[in-house]
mmCIF file of C-alpha atoms in Angstrom:
data_model
loop_
_atom_site.group_PDB
_atom_site.id
_atom_site.type_symbol
_atom_site.label_atom_id
_atom_site.label_comp_id
_atom_site.label_asym_id
_atom_site.label_seq_id
_atom_site.Cartn_x
_atom_site.Cartn_y
_atom_site.Cartn_z
ATOM 1 C CA UNK Z 24 25.569 -8.552 15.449
ATOM 2 C CA UNK Z 25 24.558 -9.631 11.201
ATOM 3 C CA UNK Z 26 22.371 -7.892 9.435
ATOM 4 C CA UNK Z 27 18.783 -9.119 9.094
ATOM 5 C CA UNK Z 28 18.017 -9.507 5.193
ATOM 6 C CA UNK Z 29 15.777 -6.793 3.164
ATOM 7 C CA UNK Z 30 12.983 -8.412 1.029
ATOM 8 C CA UNK Z 31 9.756 -7.741 -1.058
ATOM 9 C CA UNK Z 32 8.270 -10.567 -1.835
ATOM 10 C CA UNK Z 33 4.474 -11.856 -2.249
ATOM 11 C CA UNK Z 34 1.335 -12.335 0.243
ATOM 12 C CA UNK Z 35 0.168 -15.844 1.784
ATOM 13 C CA UNK Z 36 -3.271 -16.093 3.957
ATOM 14 C CA UNK Z 37 -0.337 -16.828 6.572
ATOM 15 C CA UNK Z 38 1.118 -13.297 6.538
ATOM 16 C CA UNK Z 39 -2.472 -11.989 7.222
ATOM 17 C CA UNK Z 40 -2.601 -11.652 11.083
ATOM 18 C CA UNK Z 41 1.275 -9.909 10.870
ATOM 19 C CA UNK Z 42 -0.542 -7.713 8.227
ATOM 20 C CA UNK Z 43 -3.499 -6.221 10.217
ATOM 21 C CA UNK Z 44 -0.729 -6.070 12.661
ATOM 22 C CA UNK Z 45 1.046 -3.252 10.723
ATOM 23 C CA UNK Z 46 -2.374 -2.619 9.684
ATOM 24 C CA UNK Z 47 -3.505 -1.753 12.983
ATOM 25 C CA UNK Z 48 -0.636 0.107 14.115
ATOM 26 C CA UNK Z 49 -0.801 2.495 11.118
ATOM 27 C CA UNK Z 50 -4.766 3.210 10.427
ATOM 28 C CA UNK Z 51 -7.455 4.647 12.534
ATOM 29 C CA UNK Z 52 -10.047 2.512 10.831
ATOM 30 C CA UNK Z 53 -7.874 -0.842 10.276
ATOM 31 C CA UNK Z 54 -8.802 -3.226 7.415
ATOM 32 C CA UNK Z 55 -10.469 -6.750 9.216
ATOM 33 C CA UNK Z 56 -8.245 -9.741 8.501
ATOM 34 C CA UNK Z 57 -11.556 -10.913 6.994
ATOM 35 C CA UNK Z 58 -10.734 -8.401 4.255
ATOM 36 C CA UNK Z 59 -6.762 -9.476 3.681
ATOM 37 C CA UNK Z 60 -8.218 -12.456 3.820
ATOM 38 C CA UNK Z 61 -10.851 -12.383 1.145
ATOM 39 C CA UNK Z 62 -8.510 -9.722 -1.091
ATOM 40 C CA UNK Z 63 -5.464 -12.711 -1.108
ATOM 41 C CA UNK Z 64 -7.521 -15.381 -1.997
ATOM 42 C CA UNK Z 65 -11.107 -14.399 -3.802
ATOM 43 C CA UNK Z 66 -9.978 -10.897 -5.459
ATOM 44 C CA UNK Z 67 -8.678 -11.989 -8.593
ATOM 45 C CA UNK Z 68 -8.043 -8.243 -9.799
ATOM 46 C CA UNK Z 69 -5.625 -7.728 -6.010
ATOM 47 C CA UNK Z 70 -2.170 -8.149 -5.573
ATOM 48 C CA UNK Z 71 -0.046 -7.543 -2.128
ATOM 49 C CA UNK Z 72 3.508 -8.173 -1.469
ATOM 50 C CA UNK Z 73 4.885 -7.995 2.604
ATOM 51 C CA UNK Z 74 8.064 -6.152 3.116
ATOM 52 C CA UNK Z 75 10.257 -8.349 5.606
ATOM 53 C CA UNK Z 76 13.002 -7.523 7.955
ATOM 54 C CA UNK Z 77 14.130 -10.917 8.368
ATOM 55 C CA UNK Z 78 11.622 -13.070 9.251
ATOM 56 C CA UNK Z 79 9.119 -9.765 10.320
ATOM 57 C CA UNK Z 80 6.935 -8.375 8.410
ATOM 58 C CA UNK Z 81 7.121 -4.704 8.362
ATOM 59 C CA UNK Z 82 5.569 -3.958 5.263
ATOM 60 C CA UNK Z 83 2.884 -4.462 2.873
ATOM 61 C CA UNK Z 84 1.251 -2.636 -0.062
ATOM 62 C CA UNK Z 85 -2.095 -3.762 -2.521
ATOM 63 C CA UNK Z 86 -2.968 -2.824 -5.756
ATOM 64 C CA UNK Z 87 -5.690 -4.226 -8.199
ATOM 65 C CA UNK Z 88 -4.774 -4.104 -11.606
ATOM 66 C CA UNK Z 89 -7.448 -3.989 -13.461
ATOM 67 C CA UNK Z 90 -7.126 -4.497 -17.451
ATOM 68 C CA UNK Z 91 -4.468 -0.897 -17.829
ATOM 69 C CA UNK Z 92 -5.531 0.935 -15.338
ATOM 70 C CA UNK Z 93 -4.227 -0.120 -11.486
ATOM 71 C CA UNK Z 94 -5.344 1.577 -8.034
ATOM 72 C CA UNK Z 95 -2.951 1.367 -4.391
ATOM 73 C CA UNK Z 96 -6.228 -0.355 -1.627
ATOM 74 C CA UNK Z 97 -3.624 0.297 0.596
ATOM 75 C CA UNK Z 98 0.126 0.584 1.809
ATOM 76 C CA UNK Z 99 2.337 0.687 5.530
ATOM 77 C CA UNK Z 100 5.571 1.084 7.479
ATOM 78 C CA UNK Z 101 4.947 -0.418 11.229
ATOM 79 C CA UNK Z 102 5.889 2.805 12.578
ATOM 80 C CA UNK Z 103 9.362 1.602 14.884
ATOM 81 C CA UNK Z 104 10.269 0.728 11.041
ATOM 82 C CA UNK Z 105 9.877 3.761 9.223
ATOM 83 C CA UNK Z 106 12.159 6.982 7.903
ATOM 84 C CA UNK Z 107 14.516 4.345 6.330
ATOM 85 C CA UNK Z 108 13.002 3.859 2.412
ATOM 86 C CA UNK Z 109 11.533 1.401 3.624
ATOM 87 C CA UNK Z 110 8.002 2.465 2.103
ATOM 88 C CA UNK Z 111 10.006 4.138 -1.323
ATOM 89 C CA UNK Z 112 11.194 0.269 -1.639
ATOM 90 C CA UNK Z 113 7.079 -0.866 -1.297
ATOM 91 C CA UNK Z 114 6.247 1.419 -3.658
ATOM 92 C CA UNK Z 115 8.839 0.964 -6.200
ATOM 93 C CA UNK Z 116 8.256 -2.456 -6.397
ATOM 94 C CA UNK Z 117 4.376 -2.387 -6.554
ATOM 95 C CA UNK Z 118 4.887 0.621 -9.196
ATOM 96 C CA UNK Z 119 6.811 -2.007 -11.392
ATOM 97 C CA UNK Z 120 4.325 -4.514 -11.216
ATOM 98 C CA UNK Z 121 1.105 -3.242 -12.185
ATOM 99 C CA UNK Z 122 3.536 -1.644 -14.771
ATOM 100 C CA UNK Z 123 4.966 -5.270 -15.697
ATOM 101 C CA UNK Z 124 1.078 -5.890 -15.178
ATOM 102 C CA UNK Z 125 -0.241 -4.048 -18.355
ATOM 103 C CA UNK Z 126 -1.002 -0.619 -16.290
ATOM 104 C CA UNK Z 127 -0.810 2.463 -17.774
ATOM 105 C CA UNK Z 128 -2.157 4.238 -14.854
ATOM 106 C CA UNK Z 129 -1.977 4.015 -10.959
ATOM 107 C CA UNK Z 130 -4.516 5.649 -8.057
ATOM 108 C CA UNK Z 131 -4.231 6.141 -4.371
ATOM 109 C CA UNK Z 132 -6.522 8.361 -2.096
ATOM 110 C CA UNK Z 133 -3.968 9.341 0.548
ATOM 111 C CA UNK Z 134 -5.292 11.346 3.544
ATOM 112 C CA UNK Z 135 -5.008 15.215 3.137
ATOM 113 C CA UNK Z 136 -3.211 16.440 6.299
ATOM 114 C CA UNK Z 137 -0.277 13.232 5.056
ATOM 115 C CA UNK Z 138 2.334 15.409 4.031
ATOM 116 C CA UNK Z 139 4.719 12.961 4.505
ATOM 117 C CA UNK Z 140 3.172 9.927 2.142
ATOM 118 C CA UNK Z 141 1.726 13.326 -0.397
ATOM 119 C CA UNK Z 142 5.366 14.688 -0.938
ATOM 120 C CA UNK Z 143 6.391 10.073 -1.008
ATOM 121 C CA UNK Z 144 3.776 10.380 -3.517
ATOM 122 C CA UNK Z 145 4.885 13.113 -5.498
ATOM 123 C CA UNK Z 146 8.976 11.474 -5.807
ATOM 124 C CA UNK Z 147 7.277 9.290 -8.259
ATOM 125 C CA UNK Z 148 5.308 11.228 -10.364
ATOM 126 C CA UNK Z 149 2.443 11.495 -8.619
ATOM 127 C CA UNK Z 150 0.072 14.654 -9.444
ATOM 128 C CA UNK Z 151 -3.247 15.382 -7.545
ATOM 129 C CA UNK Z 152 -6.325 14.224 -9.534
ATOM 130 C CA UNK Z 153 -9.118 15.739 -7.340
ATOM 131 C CA UNK Z 154 -10.767 15.649 -3.503
ATOM 132 C CA UNK Z 155 -13.047 12.596 -2.261
ATOM 133 C CA UNK Z 156 -15.423 14.952 0.190
ATOM 134 C CA UNK Z 157 -15.828 13.299 3.628
ATOM 135 C CA UNK Z 158 -13.805 9.936 2.360
ATOM 136 C CA UNK Z 159 -12.266 8.660 5.701
ATOM 137 C CA UNK Z 160 -15.368 7.307 7.846
ATOM 138 C CA UNK Z 161 -12.763 7.648 11.591
ATOM 139 C CA UNK Z 162 -13.385 12.050 11.536
ATOM 140 C CA UNK Z 163 -15.136 12.739 7.579
ATOM 141 C CA UNK Z 164 -11.097 13.742 6.690
ATOM 142 C CA UNK Z 165 -11.316 14.848 2.534
ATOM 143 C CA UNK Z 166 -8.580 12.690 1.002
ATOM 144 C CA UNK Z 167 -6.341 13.488 -2.343
ATOM 145 C CA UNK Z 168 -6.927 10.993 -4.958
ATOM 146 C CA UNK Z 169 -3.365 11.032 -6.879
ATOM 147 C CA UNK Z 170 -2.745 9.897 -10.039
ATOM 148 C CA UNK Z 171 0.733 8.401 -12.266
ATOM 149 C CA UNK Z 172 1.205 7.532 -15.333
ATOM 150 C CA UNK Z 173 2.840 4.371 -15.919
ATOM 151 C CA UNK Z 174 3.855 3.456 -18.961
#
């Protein structure tokens, strides 16, 4: 059986339904289809990429780049495809992309309880920068704000 080709590419409107399926498998309060369409078509600061295995989208990442600051809006890998360094590849890609667009620092929020994600971010040099109290609407969990310098 042949290996399935894996690649990261820019997201299009045609990818939204597949991205929403990953979103729904990952987050307790998923973004809507309309939110992703708006990000891809109307938000001048937003850039989204998808991770494909063969013809299947198994992950995605979104970043806003505003002048010299950037912010990861969301990053997810479908549960069936985790644990094989795909999240690392997505994060590496988006960090380099933000840097190429002129961003000097990048931030994100992560659940206080999500130690696996926090370990990944620390591996890339992210540091804790503060707490957003009651950030997550499903259970009022706090978010840890993490930052990394890109330059």
